[in-house]
mmCIF file of C-alpha atoms in Angstrom:
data_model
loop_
_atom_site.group_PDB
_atom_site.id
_atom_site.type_symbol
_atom_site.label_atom_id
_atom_site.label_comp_id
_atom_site.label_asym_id
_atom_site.label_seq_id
_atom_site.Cartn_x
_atom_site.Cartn_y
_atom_site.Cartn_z
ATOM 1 C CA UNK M 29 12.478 6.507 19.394
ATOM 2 C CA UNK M 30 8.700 6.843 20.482
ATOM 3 C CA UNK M 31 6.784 3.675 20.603
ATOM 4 C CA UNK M 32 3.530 2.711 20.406
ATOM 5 C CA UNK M 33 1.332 0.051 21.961
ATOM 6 C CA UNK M 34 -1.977 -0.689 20.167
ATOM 7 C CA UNK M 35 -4.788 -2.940 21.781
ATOM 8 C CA UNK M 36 -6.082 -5.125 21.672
ATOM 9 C CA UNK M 37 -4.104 -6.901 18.564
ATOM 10 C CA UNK M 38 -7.354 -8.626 17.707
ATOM 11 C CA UNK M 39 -11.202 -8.544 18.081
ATOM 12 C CA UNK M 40 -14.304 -10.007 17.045
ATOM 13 C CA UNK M 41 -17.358 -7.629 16.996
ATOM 14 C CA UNK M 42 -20.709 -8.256 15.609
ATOM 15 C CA UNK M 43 -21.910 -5.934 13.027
ATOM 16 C CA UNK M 44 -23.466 -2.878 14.577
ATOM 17 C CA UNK M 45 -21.425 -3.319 17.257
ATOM 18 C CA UNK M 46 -19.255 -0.009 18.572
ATOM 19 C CA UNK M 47 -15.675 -1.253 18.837
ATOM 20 C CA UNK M 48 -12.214 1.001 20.327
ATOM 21 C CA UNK M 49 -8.880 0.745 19.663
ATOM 22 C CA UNK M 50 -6.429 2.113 21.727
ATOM 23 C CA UNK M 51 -2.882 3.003 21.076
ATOM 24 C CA UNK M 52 -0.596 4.528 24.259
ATOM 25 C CA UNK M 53 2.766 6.399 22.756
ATOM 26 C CA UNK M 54 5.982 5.508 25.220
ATOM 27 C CA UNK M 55 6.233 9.789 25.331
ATOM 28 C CA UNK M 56 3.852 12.488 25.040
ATOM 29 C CA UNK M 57 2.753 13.104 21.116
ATOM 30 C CA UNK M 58 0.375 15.717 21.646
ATOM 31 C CA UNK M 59 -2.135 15.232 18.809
ATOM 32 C CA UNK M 60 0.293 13.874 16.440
ATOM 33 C CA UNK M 61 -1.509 10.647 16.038
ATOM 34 C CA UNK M 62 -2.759 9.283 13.180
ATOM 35 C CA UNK M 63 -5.203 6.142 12.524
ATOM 36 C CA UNK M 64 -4.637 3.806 8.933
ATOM 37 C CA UNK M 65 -7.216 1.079 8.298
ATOM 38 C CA UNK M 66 -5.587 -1.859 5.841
ATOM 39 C CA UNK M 67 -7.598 -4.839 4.493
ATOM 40 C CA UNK M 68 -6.181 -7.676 2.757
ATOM 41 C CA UNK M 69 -3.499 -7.392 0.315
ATOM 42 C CA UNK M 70 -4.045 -3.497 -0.071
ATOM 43 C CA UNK M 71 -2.205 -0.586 1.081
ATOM 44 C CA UNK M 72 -3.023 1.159 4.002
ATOM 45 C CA UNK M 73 -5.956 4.250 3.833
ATOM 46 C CA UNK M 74 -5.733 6.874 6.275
ATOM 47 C CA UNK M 75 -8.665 7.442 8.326
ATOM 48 C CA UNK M 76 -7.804 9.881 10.849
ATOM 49 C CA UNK M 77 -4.877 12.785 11.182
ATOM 50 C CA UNK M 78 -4.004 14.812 13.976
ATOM 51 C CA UNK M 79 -5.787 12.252 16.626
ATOM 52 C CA UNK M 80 -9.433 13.602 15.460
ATOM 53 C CA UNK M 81 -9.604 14.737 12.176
ATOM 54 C CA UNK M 82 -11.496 12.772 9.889
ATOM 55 C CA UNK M 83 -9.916 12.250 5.943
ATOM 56 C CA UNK M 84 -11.775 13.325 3.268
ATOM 57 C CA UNK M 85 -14.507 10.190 2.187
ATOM 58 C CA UNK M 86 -14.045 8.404 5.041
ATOM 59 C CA UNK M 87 -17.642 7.612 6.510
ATOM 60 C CA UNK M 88 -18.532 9.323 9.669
ATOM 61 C CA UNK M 89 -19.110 5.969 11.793
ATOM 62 C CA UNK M 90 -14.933 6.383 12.249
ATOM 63 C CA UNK M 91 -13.414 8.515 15.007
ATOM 64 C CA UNK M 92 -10.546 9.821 16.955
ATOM 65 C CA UNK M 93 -9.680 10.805 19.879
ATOM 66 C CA UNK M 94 -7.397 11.706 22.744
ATOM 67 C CA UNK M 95 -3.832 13.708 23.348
ATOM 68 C CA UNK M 96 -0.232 12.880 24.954
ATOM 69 C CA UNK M 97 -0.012 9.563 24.894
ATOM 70 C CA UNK M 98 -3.647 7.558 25.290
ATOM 71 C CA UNK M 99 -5.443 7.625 21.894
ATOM 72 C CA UNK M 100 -8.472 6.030 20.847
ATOM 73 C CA UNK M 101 -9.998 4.673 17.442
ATOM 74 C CA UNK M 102 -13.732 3.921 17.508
ATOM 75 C CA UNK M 103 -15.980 2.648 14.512
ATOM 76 C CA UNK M 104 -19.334 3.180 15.332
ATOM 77 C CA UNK M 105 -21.968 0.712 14.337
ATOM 78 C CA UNK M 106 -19.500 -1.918 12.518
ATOM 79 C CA UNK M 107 -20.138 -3.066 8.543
ATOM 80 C CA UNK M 108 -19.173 -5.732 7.300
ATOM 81 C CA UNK M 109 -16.434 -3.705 5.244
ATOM 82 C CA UNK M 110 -14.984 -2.931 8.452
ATOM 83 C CA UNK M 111 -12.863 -6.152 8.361
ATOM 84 C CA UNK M 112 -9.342 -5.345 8.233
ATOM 85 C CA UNK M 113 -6.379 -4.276 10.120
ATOM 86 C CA UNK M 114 -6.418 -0.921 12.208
ATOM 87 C CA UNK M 115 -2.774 0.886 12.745
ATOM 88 C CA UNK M 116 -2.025 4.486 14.780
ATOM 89 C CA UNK M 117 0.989 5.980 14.030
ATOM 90 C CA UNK M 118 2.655 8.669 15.463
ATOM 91 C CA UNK M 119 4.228 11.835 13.433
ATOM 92 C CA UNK M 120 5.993 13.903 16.486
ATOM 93 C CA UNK M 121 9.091 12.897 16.166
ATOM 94 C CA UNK M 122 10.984 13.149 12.541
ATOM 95 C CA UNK M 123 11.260 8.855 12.831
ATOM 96 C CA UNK M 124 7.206 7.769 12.359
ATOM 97 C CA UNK M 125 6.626 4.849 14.033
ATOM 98 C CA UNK M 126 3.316 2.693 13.650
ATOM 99 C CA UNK M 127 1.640 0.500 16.198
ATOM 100 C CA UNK M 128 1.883 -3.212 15.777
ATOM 101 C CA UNK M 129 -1.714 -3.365 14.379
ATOM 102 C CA UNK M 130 -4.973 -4.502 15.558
ATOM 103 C CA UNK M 131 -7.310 -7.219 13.272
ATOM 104 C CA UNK M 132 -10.727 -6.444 13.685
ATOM 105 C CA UNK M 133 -13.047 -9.711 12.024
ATOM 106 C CA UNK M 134 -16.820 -9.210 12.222
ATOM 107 C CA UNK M 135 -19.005 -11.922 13.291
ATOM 108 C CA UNK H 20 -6.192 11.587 -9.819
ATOM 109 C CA UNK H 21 -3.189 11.005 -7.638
ATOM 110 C CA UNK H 22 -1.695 7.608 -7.980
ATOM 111 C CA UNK H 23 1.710 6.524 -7.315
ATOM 112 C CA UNK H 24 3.425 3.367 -8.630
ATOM 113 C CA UNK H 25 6.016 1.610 -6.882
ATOM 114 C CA UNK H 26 8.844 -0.799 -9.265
ATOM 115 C CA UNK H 27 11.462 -2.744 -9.154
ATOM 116 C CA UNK H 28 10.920 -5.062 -6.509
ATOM 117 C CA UNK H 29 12.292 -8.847 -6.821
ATOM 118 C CA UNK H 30 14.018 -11.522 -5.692
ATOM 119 C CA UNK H 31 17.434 -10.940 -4.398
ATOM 120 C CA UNK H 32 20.424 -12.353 -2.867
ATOM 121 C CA UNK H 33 21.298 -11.628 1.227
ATOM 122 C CA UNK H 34 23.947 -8.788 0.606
ATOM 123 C CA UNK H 35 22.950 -7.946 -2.786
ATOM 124 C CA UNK H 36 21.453 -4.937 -3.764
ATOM 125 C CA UNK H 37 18.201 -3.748 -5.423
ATOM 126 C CA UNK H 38 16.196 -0.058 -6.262
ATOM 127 C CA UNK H 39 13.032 0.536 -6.120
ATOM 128 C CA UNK H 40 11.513 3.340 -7.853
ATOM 129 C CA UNK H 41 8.154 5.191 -7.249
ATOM 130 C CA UNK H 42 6.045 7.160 -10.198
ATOM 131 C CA UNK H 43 4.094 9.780 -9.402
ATOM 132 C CA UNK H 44 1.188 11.191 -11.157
ATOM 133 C CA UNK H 45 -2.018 14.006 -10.534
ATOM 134 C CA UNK H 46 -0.536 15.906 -8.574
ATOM 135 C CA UNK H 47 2.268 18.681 -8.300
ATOM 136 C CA UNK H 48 5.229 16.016 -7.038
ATOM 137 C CA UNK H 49 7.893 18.567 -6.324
ATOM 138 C CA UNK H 50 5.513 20.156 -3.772
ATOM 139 C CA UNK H 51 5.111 17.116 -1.764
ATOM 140 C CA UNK H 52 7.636 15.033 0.584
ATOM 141 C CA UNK H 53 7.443 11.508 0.195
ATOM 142 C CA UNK H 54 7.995 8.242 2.628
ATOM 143 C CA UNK H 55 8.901 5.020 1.909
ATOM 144 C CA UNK H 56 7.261 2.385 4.490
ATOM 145 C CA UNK H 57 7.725 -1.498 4.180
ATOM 146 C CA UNK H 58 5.741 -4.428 5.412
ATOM 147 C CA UNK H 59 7.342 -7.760 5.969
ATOM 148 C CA UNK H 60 4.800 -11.049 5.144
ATOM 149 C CA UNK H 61 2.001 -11.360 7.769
ATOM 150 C CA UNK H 62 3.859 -8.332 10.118
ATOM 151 C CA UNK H 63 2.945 -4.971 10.108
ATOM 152 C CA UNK H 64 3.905 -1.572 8.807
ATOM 153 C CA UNK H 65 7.552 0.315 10.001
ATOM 154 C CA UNK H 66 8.562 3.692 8.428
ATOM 155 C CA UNK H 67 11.348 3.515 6.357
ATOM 156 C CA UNK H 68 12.269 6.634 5.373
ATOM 157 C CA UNK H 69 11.269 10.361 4.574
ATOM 158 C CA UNK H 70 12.366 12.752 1.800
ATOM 159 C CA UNK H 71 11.287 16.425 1.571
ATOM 160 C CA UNK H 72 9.798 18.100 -1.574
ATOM 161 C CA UNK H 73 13.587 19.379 -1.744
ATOM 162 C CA UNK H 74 15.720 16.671 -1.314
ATOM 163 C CA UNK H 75 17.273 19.132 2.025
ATOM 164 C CA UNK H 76 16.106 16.500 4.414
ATOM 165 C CA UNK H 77 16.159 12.938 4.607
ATOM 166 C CA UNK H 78 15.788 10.448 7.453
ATOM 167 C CA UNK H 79 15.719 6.655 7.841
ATOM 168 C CA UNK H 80 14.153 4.172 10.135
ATOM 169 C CA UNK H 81 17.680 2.915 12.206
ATOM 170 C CA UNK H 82 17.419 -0.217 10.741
ATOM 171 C CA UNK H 83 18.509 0.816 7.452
ATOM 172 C CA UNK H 84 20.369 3.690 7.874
ATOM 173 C CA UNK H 85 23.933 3.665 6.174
ATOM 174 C CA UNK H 86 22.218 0.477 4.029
ATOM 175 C CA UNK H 87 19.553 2.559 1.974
ATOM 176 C CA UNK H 88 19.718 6.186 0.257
ATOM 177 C CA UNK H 89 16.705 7.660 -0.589
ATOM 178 C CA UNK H 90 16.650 9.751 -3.616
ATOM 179 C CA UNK H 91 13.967 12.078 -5.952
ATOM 180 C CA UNK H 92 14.256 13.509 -9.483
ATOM 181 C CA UNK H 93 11.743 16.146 -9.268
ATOM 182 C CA UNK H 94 12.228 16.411 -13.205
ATOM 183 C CA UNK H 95 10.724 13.421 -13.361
ATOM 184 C CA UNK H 96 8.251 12.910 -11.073
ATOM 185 C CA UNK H 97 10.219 9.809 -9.414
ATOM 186 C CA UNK H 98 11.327 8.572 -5.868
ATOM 187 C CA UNK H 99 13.884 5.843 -5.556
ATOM 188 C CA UNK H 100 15.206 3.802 -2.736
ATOM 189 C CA UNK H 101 18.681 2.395 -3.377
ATOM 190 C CA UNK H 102 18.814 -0.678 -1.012
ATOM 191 C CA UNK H 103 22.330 -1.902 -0.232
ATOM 192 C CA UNK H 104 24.097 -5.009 1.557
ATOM 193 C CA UNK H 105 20.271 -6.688 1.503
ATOM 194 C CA UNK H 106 19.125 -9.019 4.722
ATOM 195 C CA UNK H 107 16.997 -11.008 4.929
ATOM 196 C CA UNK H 108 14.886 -9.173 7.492
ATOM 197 C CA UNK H 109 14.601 -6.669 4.607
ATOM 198 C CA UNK H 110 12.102 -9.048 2.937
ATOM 199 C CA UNK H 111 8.759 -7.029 2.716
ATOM 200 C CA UNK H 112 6.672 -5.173 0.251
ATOM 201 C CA UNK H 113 7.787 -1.328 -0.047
ATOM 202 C CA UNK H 114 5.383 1.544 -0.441
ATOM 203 C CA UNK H 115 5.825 4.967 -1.112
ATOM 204 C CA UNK H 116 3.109 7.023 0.413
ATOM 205 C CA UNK H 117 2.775 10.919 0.402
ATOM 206 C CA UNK H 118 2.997 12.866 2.907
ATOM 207 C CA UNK H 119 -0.135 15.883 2.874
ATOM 208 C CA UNK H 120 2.749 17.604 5.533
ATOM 209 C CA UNK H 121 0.397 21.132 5.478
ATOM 210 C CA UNK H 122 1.154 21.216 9.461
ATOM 211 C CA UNK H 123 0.159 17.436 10.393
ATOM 212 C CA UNK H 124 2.088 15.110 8.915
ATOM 213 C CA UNK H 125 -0.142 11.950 7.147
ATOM 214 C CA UNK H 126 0.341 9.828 4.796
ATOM 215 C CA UNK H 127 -2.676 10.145 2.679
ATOM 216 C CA UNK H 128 -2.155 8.463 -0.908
ATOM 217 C CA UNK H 129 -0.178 4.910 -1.044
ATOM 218 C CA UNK H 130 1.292 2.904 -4.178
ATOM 219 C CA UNK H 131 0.002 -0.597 -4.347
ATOM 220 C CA UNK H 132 4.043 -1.729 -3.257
ATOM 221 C CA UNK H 133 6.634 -3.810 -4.096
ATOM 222 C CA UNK H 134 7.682 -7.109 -2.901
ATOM 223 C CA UNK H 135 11.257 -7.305 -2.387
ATOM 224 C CA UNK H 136 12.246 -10.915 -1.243
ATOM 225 C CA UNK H 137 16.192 -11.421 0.230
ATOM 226 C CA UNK H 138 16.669 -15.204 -0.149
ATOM 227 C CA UNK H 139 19.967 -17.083 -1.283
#
């Protein structure tokens, strides 16, 4: 099975702050990478498919990037809505796996 | 609007068994593959397993497989996870999620879950 590393698995930024995420797959992926942002007793909401596409409604401050295995996630200029949990996944093999999840809280 | 509905989570006894069921809604269901993924309390997300608009192709996460069957009544607009010989490791909340497939895979619209809780 492919696994995948996020990091940090937490961070404190201050609001307007740029923040990355990274997530390195144990294999190549290509662009098969996607990014799911999850706050608080809700189900995940994908942000980002096929390591740099943005989803439809999701604010422009988000982005993706990267290929094989080293992927980032970067929110630009961080809101206060921003607080929740950050997960890549990968869809190249027919098993997804997620990362473990990175917390982002904002100062 | 698309919306999916997850059921028939609860408490249940280590090697019992439980199904959940998902209801689907706004959208054409048979067209779509669907995924179950799972959460355990304060952990985060693992795959669980993957059904195609067909039923032709189904795969689970290894630590399931030969424990849960995945299932779909396209008639009804309905996914179900049949969850045998429950651990306690299996204690989590289930979602179904669809997968927009269309070349990448993503899971784009989630249920609000089901807490299934393995306890004697």
């Amino acid at each position: 099975d492919i696994q995948m590393t996020q990091s940090p698995s937490s961070l404190s930024a201050s609001v307007g702050d740029r923040v990355t995420i990274t997530c390195r797959a144990s294999q190549s992926i290509s662009r098969y990478l996607n990014w799911y942002q999850q706050k608080a007793g809700k189900a995940p909401k994908l942000l980002i498919y096929a390591a740099s596409s943005l989803q439809s409604g999701v604010p422009s401050r988000f982005s993706g990037s990267g290929s094989g295995t080293d992927f980032t996630l970067t929110i630009n200029s961080l809101q206060p809505e921003d607080l929740a949990s950050y997960y890549c996944q990968q869809t190249r093999s027919p098993t997804w796996t997620f990362g473990q999840g990175t917390k982002v809280e904002v100062k | 609007e698309v919306q999916l509905v997850e059921s028939g989570g609860g408490l249940v006894q280590p090697g019992g068994s439980l199904r959940l069921s998902c209801a689907a809604s706004g959208f054409t269901f048979s067209d779509y593959s669907i995924n179950w993924v799972r959460q355990a309390p304060g952990k985060g997300l693992e795959w669980v397993s993957y059904i195609d608009s067909g039923s032709g192709t189904i795969y689970y996460a290894d630590s399931v497989k030969g424990r849960f069957t995945t299932s779909r009544d396209n008639a009804k607009n309905s996914l179900y996870l049949q969850m045998n010989s429950l651990r306690h490791e299996d204690t989590a909340v289930y979602y179904c999620a669809r997968d927009a497939s269309s070349g990448w895979s993503r899971f784009d619209y989630w249920g609000q879950g089901t807490l299934v809780t393995v306890s004697s």
